[in-house]
Amino acid sequence: MNNILAIAHKELKSYFASPIAYIVIGFSAILYGWFFINLLYYFDRISMQAGAGFGGPQSVNVNEQLISPLFLNVSVILLFTLPLVTMRTYSEEKRSGTIELLLTSPLTDLQIVMGKFLGGLTLYAAMLAVTVVHMGFLFAFGNPEWRPVLSGYLGLLLMGGCFLSLGLFISSLTRNQIVAGMVTFAVFLLFWVINWIATFMGPTTQNVLNYLSITEHLNDFTRGVVDTKHLVYYVSFIAFSLFLTVRAVDSERWRG
Amino acid sequence: MIEVQHLTKRYGPTTAVDDISFRVEKGEVLGFLGPNGAGKTTTMRVLTGYIPPTEGRAIVAGYDVFDQPIEAKRRTGYLPELPPLYPEMTVRDYLLFVSRIKAVPRGERKARVGEIMERTRITDVAERHCGKLSKGYRQRVGLAQALLHNPEVLILDEPTAGLDPKQIIETRQLIKQLGGDHTIILSTHILPEVSQTCQRVVIINKGRVVAVDSPENLTARLRGSETMYVQVDAPVIGDVRAALQAVPGVTEVAVAETRGNIANCEVNSESGRDVRRELASAVVSRGWGLLELRPLRMSLEEIFLHLTTEDVAHE
């Protein structure tokens, strides 16, 4: 465990020593703020319409009409920012030769992968921490339920974990971080849009495509439902990606 | 302390290391000598557990590097060809990080890092970023990194590459000091380095061990077929060759150059037989002048060339 923390600590330090951490946190804060304002105006309008009583929605709920869509919008931000977080994790170590230090130290491959994952996840958590401020305003001036908020954050953390572990795996395949970043972005995008054609498919294909979509599983979390089905999907997605990363690092040794 | 048994490493169709075996005793400094691409780095990478061997075994500090990698790595310090530094970390932070992953106990890390920085003379750059260091400092930080956990075995891949002459001397002295407490393998293609720092040399070429011996013995072994340089002042140059050839033990005489009455000859004799006395009397008894008589020593550099070219010739 100490080894994992040592690697995670190092990763986190290098994020903050380079502009990456500031860019990721800064830009996601700006984008999130923009989404927040947009949804706030929208919510403001529909609650007035509901109050006026003509043509508006039947009921207005801050959780359903503001917080839930806000959480879903975060996936768009992750799509662009998380490739930046993972693209250099392995690629840079390979290119600069520091991977030789890690692989000749008394560490297992799994410890290194877990450390890197944990480092990325911590940076991502810092990114999410910024959004707590906006949530604070809603709680100060409104009356949202806290359970869906909590489960929403859990969902976001898990979804981000999927993106991070997948990005880590892609980074372990190349020594060029631009390639790693670009491929990661493309694969994220694919997992995001994979169920867009679902409506045109037969019921079985539809189910499969919906199941594969990373973002589809977030819906229930934002509504306050922590379903085992989604937990299993996220956790096994993360575990499988990390497993692939360990294998990729190991096979690199054999190929030399 | 280090034992390599029939080690082979193939990358696809190319064989980088081909069935090499050698031992290094505790406290010994072993030089790993060979031209670029000979398989030095590959062998070292197998020894440090960075890559697995295709065939054969490597045992470091009593542990098989493939079967018990963690135990072996705990006892090994490794300086790769390119010092593995994180450019965005300061030297001190970097060494603290390395001491952590090398399992130096928490309470000892700070003191240990300070001590090693003193020893490798990098204290003055402790707060500088690794990416901003000169080549010489990078190399020394790399060396410091390898020493941090006080490993029994040190594996140094070209530790003096890129250093200036003063730093080279300092580094060699440091390596010499470290021998005795640590078992060291260092690779180099600079020959004087081997004779200055190592007790034993493994010469490797095209993935194979060409020779294993002490630097002195290697020199002696090549002088085995002794070559003498003889300069004779004789009235008739043509007689010199026959006269020297007649000396018992002489196998070959080559008259390299003549100038007036003076002949410069290279005389080969049977190995282990000293023919200097007989050569001298053969010349003097004929009334000729013996101007010079000396054994032609080969520098390690020539041995190296000799051994490796000889190997090529055998194939």
Coordinates of C-alpha atoms in Angstrom, one line a residue:
Chain A
M1 CA 0.0 0.0 0.0
N2 CA 2.8 2.3 0.8
N3 CA 4.2 1.7 -2.6
I4 CA 0.9 2.6 -4.3
L5 CA 0.7 5.8 -2.3
A6 CA 4.3 6.6 -3.2
I7 CA 3.5 6.4 -6.9
A8 CA 0.2 8.2 -6.5
H9 CA 1.9 11.0 -4.6
K10 CA 4.6 11.3 -7.3
E11 CA 1.9 11.4 -10.0
L12 CA 0.0 14.0 -8.3
K13 CA 3.1 16.1 -7.7
S14 CA 4.0 15.9 -11.4
Y15 CA 0.5 17.0 -12.4
F16 CA 0.8 20.1 -10.3
A17 CA 4.4 20.7 -11.3
S18 CA 3.3 20.9 -14.9
P19 CA 0.5 23.1 -16.3
I20 CA -1.7 20.0 -16.7
A21 CA -3.4 20.1 -13.3
Y22 CA -4.1 23.9 -13.6
I23 CA -5.5 23.6 -17.1
V24 CA -7.7 20.6 -16.3
I25 CA -9.1 22.1 -13.1
G26 CA -9.3 25.6 -14.4
F27 CA -11.0 24.8 -17.7
S28 CA -13.4 22.3 -16.2
A29 CA -14.4 24.9 -13.6
I30 CA -15.1 27.5 -16.3
L31 CA -17.1 25.0 -18.4
Y32 CA -18.9 23.7 -15.4
G33 CA -19.8 27.2 -14.3
W34 CA -21.2 27.9 -17.8
F35 CA -23.4 24.8 -17.7
F36 CA -24.5 25.7 -14.3
I37 CA -25.5 29.3 -15.2
N38 CA -27.3 28.0 -18.3
L39 CA -29.3 25.4 -16.4
L40 CA -30.0 27.9 -13.6
Y41 CA -31.6 30.3 -16.1
Y42 CA -33.5 27.4 -17.6
F43 CA -34.7 26.3 -14.2
D44 CA -35.6 29.8 -13.2
R45 CA -37.8 30.2 -16.3
I46 CA -39.6 26.8 -15.9
S47 CA -40.3 27.4 -12.2
M48 CA -41.8 30.9 -13.1
Q49 CA -43.9 29.3 -15.8
A50 CA -45.1 26.6 -13.4
G51 CA -45.9 29.4 -10.9
A52 CA -47.8 31.3 -13.4
G53 CA -49.8 28.2 -14.2
F54 CA -50.0 28.3 -18.0
G55 CA -48.4 25.7 -20.2
G56 CA -45.6 25.1 -17.7
P57 CA -44.5 21.7 -16.3
Q58 CA -46.7 19.9 -13.8
S59 CA -44.2 20.0 -11.1
V60 CA -40.8 21.6 -10.6
N61 CA -38.0 19.8 -8.7
V62 CA -34.5 21.3 -8.3
N63 CA -33.0 17.8 -8.3
E64 CA -34.6 16.6 -11.4
Q65 CA -34.5 19.7 -13.5
L66 CA -31.2 21.2 -12.4
I67 CA -28.9 18.9 -10.6
S68 CA -29.4 15.8 -12.6
P69 CA -28.8 17.4 -16.0
L70 CA -25.9 19.2 -14.6
F71 CA -24.3 16.0 -13.6
L72 CA -24.9 14.6 -17.0
N73 CA -23.3 17.6 -18.6
V74 CA -20.1 16.8 -16.6
S75 CA -19.5 13.8 -18.8
V76 CA -18.9 16.2 -21.7
I77 CA -16.2 18.0 -19.7
L78 CA -14.6 14.7 -18.8
L79 CA -14.5 13.7 -22.5
F80 CA -12.1 16.6 -23.2
T81 CA -10.1 16.9 -20.0
L82 CA -9.4 13.4 -18.8
P83 CA -7.3 12.4 -21.9
L84 CA -5.0 15.2 -20.7
V85 CA -4.7 13.6 -17.3
T86 CA -3.9 10.1 -18.5
M87 CA -2.0 10.7 -21.8
R88 CA 1.4 11.1 -20.3
T89 CA 1.2 8.6 -17.4
Y90 CA 3.0 5.8 -19.1
S91 CA 4.0 7.4 -22.4
E92 CA 6.2 10.0 -20.8
E93 CA 7.9 7.4 -18.5
K94 CA 8.7 5.3 -21.5
R95 CA 10.0 8.1 -23.5
S96 CA 12.2 9.6 -20.9
G97 CA 13.4 6.2 -19.6
T98 CA 12.1 6.7 -16.0
I99 CA 10.0 3.5 -16.5
E100 CA 13.3 1.7 -16.1
L101 CA 13.5 3.1 -12.5
L102 CA 10.0 2.0 -11.7
L103 CA 10.4 -1.5 -13.2
T104 CA 13.7 -2.1 -11.5
S105 CA 12.5 -1.0 -8.1
P106 CA 11.0 -3.5 -5.6
L107 CA 7.5 -2.7 -6.9
T108 CA 5.0 -5.0 -8.6
D109 CA 3.4 -3.9 -11.9
L110 CA 0.0 -3.8 -10.2
Q111 CA 1.3 -1.4 -7.5
I112 CA 2.6 0.9 -10.2
V113 CA -0.6 0.8 -12.2
M114 CA -2.8 1.3 -9.0
G115 CA -0.6 4.2 -7.9
K116 CA -0.9 5.9 -11.3
F117 CA -4.7 5.3 -11.3
L118 CA -5.0 6.7 -7.8
G119 CA -3.0 9.7 -8.6
G120 CA -5.2 10.5 -11.6
L121 CA -8.3 9.8 -9.6
T122 CA -7.2 12.3 -6.9
L123 CA -6.7 15.0 -9.5
Y124 CA -10.1 14.2 -10.9
A125 CA -11.6 14.4 -7.3
A126 CA -10.0 17.9 -7.0
M127 CA -11.7 18.8 -10.2
L128 CA -15.0 17.7 -8.8
A129 CA -14.4 19.5 -5.6
V130 CA -14.7 22.8 -7.5
T131 CA -18.3 21.9 -8.3
V132 CA -19.2 21.5 -4.7
V133 CA -19.2 25.3 -4.5
H134 CA -22.0 25.5 -7.0
M135 CA -23.9 22.8 -5.1
G136 CA -23.4 24.9 -2.0
F137 CA -25.3 27.8 -3.6
L138 CA -28.2 25.5 -4.4
F139 CA -28.4 24.3 -0.9
A140 CA -28.0 27.8 0.5
F141 CA -30.8 29.3 -1.6
G142 CA -32.9 26.3 -2.5
N143 CA -34.0 23.1 -0.9
P144 CA -32.6 20.2 -2.9
E145 CA -32.5 16.6 -1.6
W146 CA -29.0 15.6 -0.6
R147 CA -29.3 11.9 -1.4
P148 CA -29.4 12.3 -5.3
V149 CA -26.5 14.8 -5.0
L150 CA -24.4 12.3 -3.1
S151 CA -25.2 9.4 -5.4
G152 CA -24.6 11.7 -8.3
Y153 CA -21.1 12.4 -7.1
L154 CA -20.5 8.7 -6.6
G155 CA -21.6 8.1 -10.1
L156 CA -19.3 10.8 -11.5
L157 CA -16.4 9.4 -9.5
L158 CA -17.0 6.0 -10.9
M159 CA -17.5 7.2 -14.5
G160 CA -14.4 9.3 -14.3
G161 CA -12.6 6.1 -13.0
C162 CA -13.7 4.3 -16.1
F163 CA -12.3 7.1 -18.4
L164 CA -9.1 7.2 -16.3
S165 CA -8.4 3.5 -16.3
L166 CA -9.1 3.3 -20.0
G167 CA -6.8 6.3 -20.7
L168 CA -4.1 4.7 -18.5
F169 CA -4.3 1.5 -20.6
I170 CA -4.0 3.4 -23.9
S171 CA -1.1 5.4 -22.5
S172 CA 0.7 2.2 -21.7
L173 CA 0.7 1.2 -25.3
T174 CA 2.7 4.0 -26.8
R175 CA 5.6 6.2 -25.9
N176 CA 4.1 9.2 -27.8
Q177 CA 1.8 11.1 -25.5
I178 CA 0.1 13.0 -28.3
V179 CA -0.9 9.6 -29.8
A180 CA -2.0 8.4 -26.4
G181 CA -4.1 11.6 -25.9
M182 CA -5.7 11.5 -29.3
V183 CA -6.6 7.8 -29.2
T184 CA -7.9 8.1 -25.7
F185 CA -10.1 11.0 -26.8
A186 CA -11.4 9.0 -29.8
V187 CA -12.2 6.0 -27.6
F188 CA -13.9 8.1 -25.0
L189 CA -16.0 9.6 -27.7
L190 CA -16.9 6.2 -29.1
F191 CA -18.0 5.0 -25.6
W192 CA -20.1 8.2 -25.3
V193 CA -21.9 8.0 -28.6
I194 CA -22.1 4.2 -28.8
N195 CA -25.8 4.0 -28.0
W196 CA -26.9 6.9 -30.2
I197 CA -27.9 4.5 -32.9
A198 CA -29.6 2.2 -30.4
T199 CA -33.1 3.6 -31.2
F200 CA -32.7 2.3 -34.8
M201 CA -31.8 -1.2 -33.7
G202 CA -33.6 -4.3 -32.6
P203 CA -34.3 -4.8 -28.9
T204 CA -31.3 -7.0 -28.2
T205 CA -28.8 -4.8 -30.0
Q206 CA -30.4 -1.8 -28.3
N207 CA -29.8 -3.3 -24.9
V208 CA -26.2 -4.2 -25.6
L209 CA -25.4 -0.8 -27.0
N210 CA -27.1 1.0 -24.1
Y211 CA -25.3 -1.3 -21.7
L212 CA -21.9 -0.4 -23.2
S213 CA -22.3 3.3 -23.1
I214 CA -20.4 4.7 -20.2
T215 CA -22.6 7.7 -19.8
E216 CA -25.9 5.8 -19.9
H217 CA -25.1 4.2 -16.5
L218 CA -24.8 7.6 -14.9
N219 CA -28.5 8.5 -15.3
D220 CA -29.8 6.5 -12.4
F221 CA -27.0 7.8 -10.1
T222 CA -28.1 11.4 -10.8
R223 CA -31.6 10.5 -9.8
G224 CA -30.5 9.1 -6.5
V225 CA -30.6 5.4 -7.4
V226 CA -27.5 3.4 -6.7
D227 CA -28.3 0.3 -8.7
T228 CA -26.0 -2.8 -8.4
K229 CA -26.2 -3.2 -12.2
H230 CA -24.5 0.1 -12.7
L231 CA -22.0 -0.4 -9.9
V232 CA -21.0 -3.7 -11.4
Y233 CA -20.6 -2.2 -14.8
Y234 CA -18.3 0.7 -13.6
V235 CA -16.3 -1.4 -11.2
S236 CA -15.7 -4.2 -13.6
F237 CA -14.9 -1.7 -16.4
I238 CA -12.2 -0.1 -14.2
A239 CA -10.8 -3.5 -13.0
F240 CA -10.6 -4.8 -16.5
S241 CA -8.9 -1.7 -17.9
L242 CA -6.4 -1.8 -15.0
F243 CA -5.8 -5.5 -15.6
L244 CA -5.1 -4.8 -19.3
T245 CA -2.7 -2.1 -18.3
V246 CA -0.7 -4.5 -16.1
R247 CA -0.6 -7.0 -18.9
A248 CA 0.5 -4.4 -21.4
V249 CA 3.3 -3.3 -19.2
D250 CA 4.4 -6.9 -18.7
S251 CA 4.2 -7.8 -22.3
E252 CA 6.3 -4.8 -23.2
R253 CA 9.1 -6.4 -21.1
W254 CA 9.0 -9.5 -23.1
R255 CA 9.1 -7.7 -26.4
G256 CA 11.8 -5.5 -25.1
Chain B
M1 CA 27.0 -12.7 -5.2
I2 CA 26.0 -12.4 -8.9
E3 CA 25.7 -15.5 -11.0
V4 CA 24.7 -15.6 -14.6
Q5 CA 24.1 -19.0 -16.1
H6 CA 23.7 -19.6 -19.8
L7 CA 21.8 -16.4 -20.3
T8 CA 20.2 -15.9 -23.7
K9 CA 18.1 -13.0 -24.8
R10 CA 16.4 -12.9 -28.2
Y11 CA 14.3 -10.1 -29.6
G12 CA 12.4 -11.8 -32.3
P13 CA 14.9 -13.1 -34.8
T14 CA 17.9 -11.1 -33.4
T15 CA 19.9 -12.6 -30.6
A16 CA 21.2 -9.8 -28.3
V17 CA 22.8 -12.0 -25.7
D18 CA 23.9 -15.5 -26.6
D19 CA 24.5 -18.1 -23.8
I20 CA 26.7 -16.1 -21.5
S21 CA 27.8 -17.2 -18.1
F22 CA 29.9 -15.6 -15.4
R23 CA 30.1 -15.0 -11.7
V24 CA 30.9 -12.0 -9.6
E25 CA 32.1 -12.6 -6.0
K26 CA 31.1 -10.5 -3.1
G27 CA 32.9 -7.1 -3.0
E28 CA 34.3 -7.5 -6.4
V29 CA 34.2 -4.8 -9.1
L30 CA 33.6 -6.4 -12.5
G31 CA 34.1 -4.5 -15.7
F32 CA 31.8 -5.3 -18.6
L33 CA 33.6 -4.4 -21.7
G34 CA 32.5 -4.4 -25.3
P35 CA 31.7 -2.3 -28.3
N36 CA 28.3 -0.7 -28.7
G37 CA 25.6 -3.3 -29.4
A38 CA 27.6 -6.1 -27.8
G39 CA 24.8 -6.9 -25.4
K40 CA 26.1 -5.1 -22.3
T41 CA 22.9 -3.2 -21.6
T42 CA 20.7 -6.1 -22.4
T43 CA 22.6 -8.3 -19.9
M44 CA 22.4 -5.6 -17.2
R45 CA 18.7 -5.2 -17.9
V46 CA 18.1 -8.9 -17.3
L47 CA 20.2 -8.7 -14.1
T48 CA 18.1 -5.8 -12.8
G49 CA 14.8 -7.6 -13.6
Y50 CA 13.8 -5.0 -16.2
I51 CA 13.5 -7.6 -18.9
P52 CA 13.2 -11.4 -18.5
P53 CA 15.7 -13.7 -20.1
T54 CA 14.7 -15.9 -23.0
E55 CA 16.8 -18.7 -21.6
G56 CA 19.1 -19.2 -18.7
R57 CA 19.1 -17.8 -15.1
A58 CA 20.5 -14.8 -13.3
I59 CA 20.9 -14.9 -9.6
V60 CA 21.6 -11.7 -7.7
A61 CA 22.3 -11.6 -4.0
G62 CA 21.0 -15.2 -3.7
Y63 CA 17.7 -14.5 -5.4
D64 CA 16.7 -15.5 -8.9
V65 CA 15.8 -12.2 -10.6
F66 CA 12.9 -13.9 -12.5
D67 CA 11.4 -16.0 -9.8
Q68 CA 11.9 -13.7 -6.8
P69 CA 12.1 -10.3 -8.5
I70 CA 11.1 -8.2 -5.5
E71 CA 13.7 -9.7 -3.2
A72 CA 16.4 -9.3 -5.9
K73 CA 15.4 -5.8 -6.7
R74 CA 15.5 -4.8 -3.1
R75 CA 19.2 -5.6 -3.0
T76 CA 20.1 -4.1 -6.4
G77 CA 21.0 -0.5 -7.3
Y78 CA 20.8 0.3 -11.0
L79 CA 22.1 3.2 -13.0
P80 CA 20.7 2.9 -16.5
E81 CA 22.5 4.3 -19.5
L82 CA 20.2 7.3 -19.4
P83 CA 19.7 8.5 -15.8
P84 CA 16.0 8.0 -15.0
L85 CA 15.2 11.5 -13.7
Y86 CA 11.8 13.2 -13.5
P87 CA 12.5 16.7 -15.0
E88 CA 9.9 18.5 -13.0
M89 CA 11.1 17.2 -9.6
T90 CA 13.9 18.8 -7.6
V91 CA 16.9 16.6 -6.9
R92 CA 16.0 16.3 -3.2
D93 CA 12.3 15.4 -3.9
Y94 CA 13.4 13.0 -6.5
L95 CA 15.8 11.2 -4.2
L96 CA 13.1 11.2 -1.4
F97 CA 10.7 9.6 -3.9
V98 CA 13.2 6.9 -4.9
S99 CA 14.1 6.2 -1.3
R100 CA 10.4 5.6 -0.7
I101 CA 9.9 3.1 -3.6
K102 CA 13.2 1.4 -2.7
A103 CA 11.8 0.7 0.8
V104 CA 14.1 2.8 2.8
P105 CA 12.4 3.1 6.3
R106 CA 10.5 6.3 6.7
G107 CA 12.6 7.7 9.6
E108 CA 15.9 7.2 7.8
R109 CA 15.0 8.7 4.4
K110 CA 15.9 12.3 5.0
A111 CA 19.3 11.5 6.6
R112 CA 20.0 8.9 3.9
V113 CA 19.3 11.3 1.1
G114 CA 21.5 14.0 2.7
E115 CA 24.3 11.5 3.2
I116 CA 24.2 10.2 -0.4
M117 CA 24.1 13.7 -1.8
E118 CA 27.3 14.5 0.1
R119 CA 28.9 11.4 -1.2
T120 CA 28.0 12.0 -4.8
R121 CA 28.7 15.8 -4.5
I122 CA 25.3 17.0 -5.5
T123 CA 24.3 18.8 -2.3
D124 CA 24.7 22.2 -4.1
V125 CA 22.0 21.3 -6.6
A126 CA 19.6 19.8 -4.1
E127 CA 16.8 22.3 -4.8
R128 CA 17.3 22.5 -8.6
H129 CA 14.9 20.7 -10.9
C130 CA 16.3 17.6 -12.4
G131 CA 15.4 18.8 -15.9
K132 CA 17.7 21.8 -15.6
L133 CA 20.9 19.9 -14.6
S134 CA 24.0 19.5 -16.7
K135 CA 24.9 16.1 -18.0
G136 CA 27.5 15.6 -15.3
Y137 CA 25.1 16.3 -12.5
R138 CA 22.4 14.2 -14.1
Q139 CA 24.8 11.3 -14.1
R140 CA 25.7 11.8 -10.5
V141 CA 22.1 12.1 -9.4
G142 CA 21.5 8.9 -11.3
L143 CA 24.4 7.3 -9.3
A144 CA 22.9 8.7 -6.0
Q145 CA 19.6 7.2 -6.9
A146 CA 21.3 3.8 -7.3
L147 CA 23.0 4.0 -3.9
L148 CA 20.1 5.2 -1.8
H149 CA 19.0 2.0 -0.3
N150 CA 22.5 0.8 0.3
P151 CA 22.2 -2.2 -2.1
E152 CA 24.5 -5.2 -1.9
V153 CA 24.7 -5.2 -5.7
L154 CA 25.3 -2.2 -7.9
I155 CA 24.8 -2.3 -11.6
L156 CA 26.1 0.7 -13.5
D157 CA 25.6 1.2 -17.2
E158 CA 28.4 3.5 -18.4
P159 CA 28.6 5.5 -15.2
T160 CA 31.2 8.0 -16.6
A161 CA 29.5 8.6 -19.9
G162 CA 29.2 12.3 -20.6
L163 CA 31.3 13.5 -17.6
D164 CA 34.2 15.9 -17.9
P165 CA 37.7 14.5 -17.1
K166 CA 37.7 15.8 -13.5
Q167 CA 34.3 14.3 -12.8
I168 CA 35.4 11.0 -14.4
I169 CA 38.2 10.7 -12.0
E170 CA 36.0 11.5 -9.1
T171 CA 33.4 9.0 -10.2
R172 CA 36.0 6.3 -10.6
Q173 CA 37.3 7.0 -7.2
L174 CA 33.8 6.7 -5.8
I175 CA 33.3 3.4 -7.5
K176 CA 36.6 2.1 -6.2
Q177 CA 35.5 3.1 -2.7
L178 CA 32.2 1.4 -3.1
G179 CA 33.8 -1.9 -4.1
G180 CA 34.4 -4.0 -1.1
D181 CA 31.1 -3.1 0.6
H182 CA 29.2 -3.5 -2.6
T183 CA 29.4 -6.0 -5.5
I184 CA 29.6 -3.9 -8.6
I185 CA 29.2 -4.6 -12.3
L186 CA 30.0 -1.6 -14.5
S187 CA 29.9 -1.5 -18.3
T188 CA 32.0 0.7 -20.4
H189 CA 33.6 1.0 -23.8
I190 CA 36.4 3.1 -22.4
L191 CA 39.3 0.8 -21.7
P192 CA 41.4 2.7 -19.2
E193 CA 38.4 2.8 -17.0
V194 CA 38.5 -0.9 -16.6
S195 CA 42.1 -1.2 -15.6
Q196 CA 41.6 1.6 -13.1
T197 CA 38.5 0.5 -11.4
C198 CA 37.9 -3.2 -11.9
Q199 CA 39.4 -6.4 -10.5
R200 CA 38.0 -8.5 -13.3
V201 CA 36.9 -7.9 -16.8
V202 CA 34.3 -9.7 -18.9
I203 CA 34.8 -8.9 -22.6
I204 CA 31.7 -9.3 -24.6
N205 CA 31.2 -9.0 -28.3
K206 CA 28.1 -9.8 -30.4
G207 CA 26.3 -11.2 -27.3
R208 CA 29.1 -13.6 -26.4
V209 CA 31.7 -13.6 -23.7
V210 CA 35.1 -13.4 -25.4
A211 CA 37.3 -13.4 -22.3
V212 CA 37.0 -13.2 -18.5
D213 CA 40.1 -12.3 -16.5
S214 CA 41.8 -9.6 -14.5
P215 CA 43.1 -6.7 -16.5
E216 CA 46.7 -7.7 -15.7
N217 CA 46.2 -11.3 -16.8
L218 CA 44.6 -10.2 -20.0
T219 CA 47.6 -8.2 -20.8
A220 CA 49.9 -11.0 -19.9
R221 CA 47.8 -13.6 -21.8
L222 CA 48.1 -11.6 -25.0
R223 CA 51.8 -11.1 -24.4
G224 CA 51.7 -14.9 -24.2
S225 CA 53.0 -15.1 -27.7
E226 CA 55.7 -12.6 -26.7
T227 CA 56.7 -10.1 -29.2
M228 CA 60.1 -8.3 -28.8
Y229 CA 61.2 -5.3 -30.5
V230 CA 64.9 -5.5 -31.5
Q231 CA 67.0 -2.8 -33.2
V232 CA 70.3 -4.1 -34.6
D233 CA 73.2 -2.3 -36.2
A234 CA 74.7 -4.9 -38.6
P235 CA 77.0 -4.5 -41.6
V236 CA 74.9 -6.8 -43.7
I237 CA 71.3 -6.4 -43.0
G238 CA 70.3 -9.6 -44.7
D239 CA 72.1 -11.7 -42.0
V240 CA 70.1 -10.3 -39.1
R241 CA 66.9 -12.2 -39.9
A242 CA 68.6 -15.6 -40.1
A243 CA 70.7 -15.0 -37.0
L244 CA 67.6 -14.1 -34.9
Q245 CA 65.6 -16.9 -36.4
A246 CA 68.3 -19.3 -35.2
V247 CA 67.8 -18.5 -31.6
P248 CA 65.9 -21.3 -29.8
G249 CA 62.3 -20.5 -29.0
V250 CA 61.9 -17.9 -31.7
T251 CA 59.0 -18.6 -33.9
E252 CA 59.0 -15.7 -36.3
V253 CA 61.1 -12.7 -37.2
A254 CA 59.8 -9.8 -39.2
V255 CA 62.1 -7.1 -40.3
A256 CA 59.9 -4.1 -40.2
E257 CA 62.1 -1.4 -41.4
T258 CA 65.7 -0.8 -42.4
R259 CA 67.7 2.4 -42.4
G260 CA 71.3 2.2 -43.5
N261 CA 72.8 -0.5 -41.4
I262 CA 70.1 -0.5 -38.8
A263 CA 67.3 -3.1 -38.9
N264 CA 64.1 -2.8 -36.8
C265 CA 62.8 -6.3 -36.1
E266 CA 59.8 -7.7 -34.4
V267 CA 60.5 -11.1 -33.0
N268 CA 57.8 -13.5 -31.9
S269 CA 58.7 -16.3 -29.5
E270 CA 56.9 -19.2 -27.9
S271 CA 54.6 -18.2 -25.2
G272 CA 55.9 -18.1 -21.7
R273 CA 59.5 -18.3 -22.8
D274 CA 61.8 -15.3 -22.2
V275 CA 64.3 -15.1 -25.1
R276 CA 65.7 -11.7 -24.4
R277 CA 69.1 -13.0 -23.1
E278 CA 69.6 -15.4 -26.0
L279 CA 68.6 -12.6 -28.5
A280 CA 71.1 -10.2 -27.0
S281 CA 74.0 -12.7 -27.0
A282 CA 73.1 -13.8 -30.6
V283 CA 73.5 -10.2 -31.7
V284 CA 76.5 -9.2 -29.6
S285 CA 78.5 -12.4 -30.2
R286 CA 78.5 -11.6 -33.9
G287 CA 79.9 -8.2 -33.2
W288 CA 76.8 -6.3 -34.2
G289 CA 75.4 -3.4 -32.2
L290 CA 72.3 -4.0 -30.1
L291 CA 70.6 -0.7 -30.0
E292 CA 67.3 -1.6 -28.5
L293 CA 65.6 -4.6 -27.1
R294 CA 62.2 -4.4 -25.4
P295 CA 59.0 -6.4 -25.1
L296 CA 56.1 -4.9 -27.0
R297 CA 53.4 -4.5 -24.4
M298 CA 49.8 -4.4 -25.6
S299 CA 47.6 -1.8 -24.1
L300 CA 44.1 -3.0 -23.1
E301 CA 42.9 -1.1 -26.0
E302 CA 44.8 -3.3 -28.4
I303 CA 43.8 -6.4 -26.5
F304 CA 40.2 -5.4 -26.8
L305 CA 40.6 -4.9 -30.5
H306 CA 42.5 -8.1 -30.8
L307 CA 40.0 -10.1 -28.9
T308 CA 37.0 -8.8 -30.6
T309 CA 38.4 -8.9 -34.1
E310 CA 39.7 -12.4 -33.4
D311 CA 36.2 -13.5 -32.5
V312 CA 34.9 -12.2 -35.7
A313 CA 37.6 -14.0 -37.6
H314 CA 36.5 -17.3 -36.0
E315 CA 33.0 -17.1 -37.2

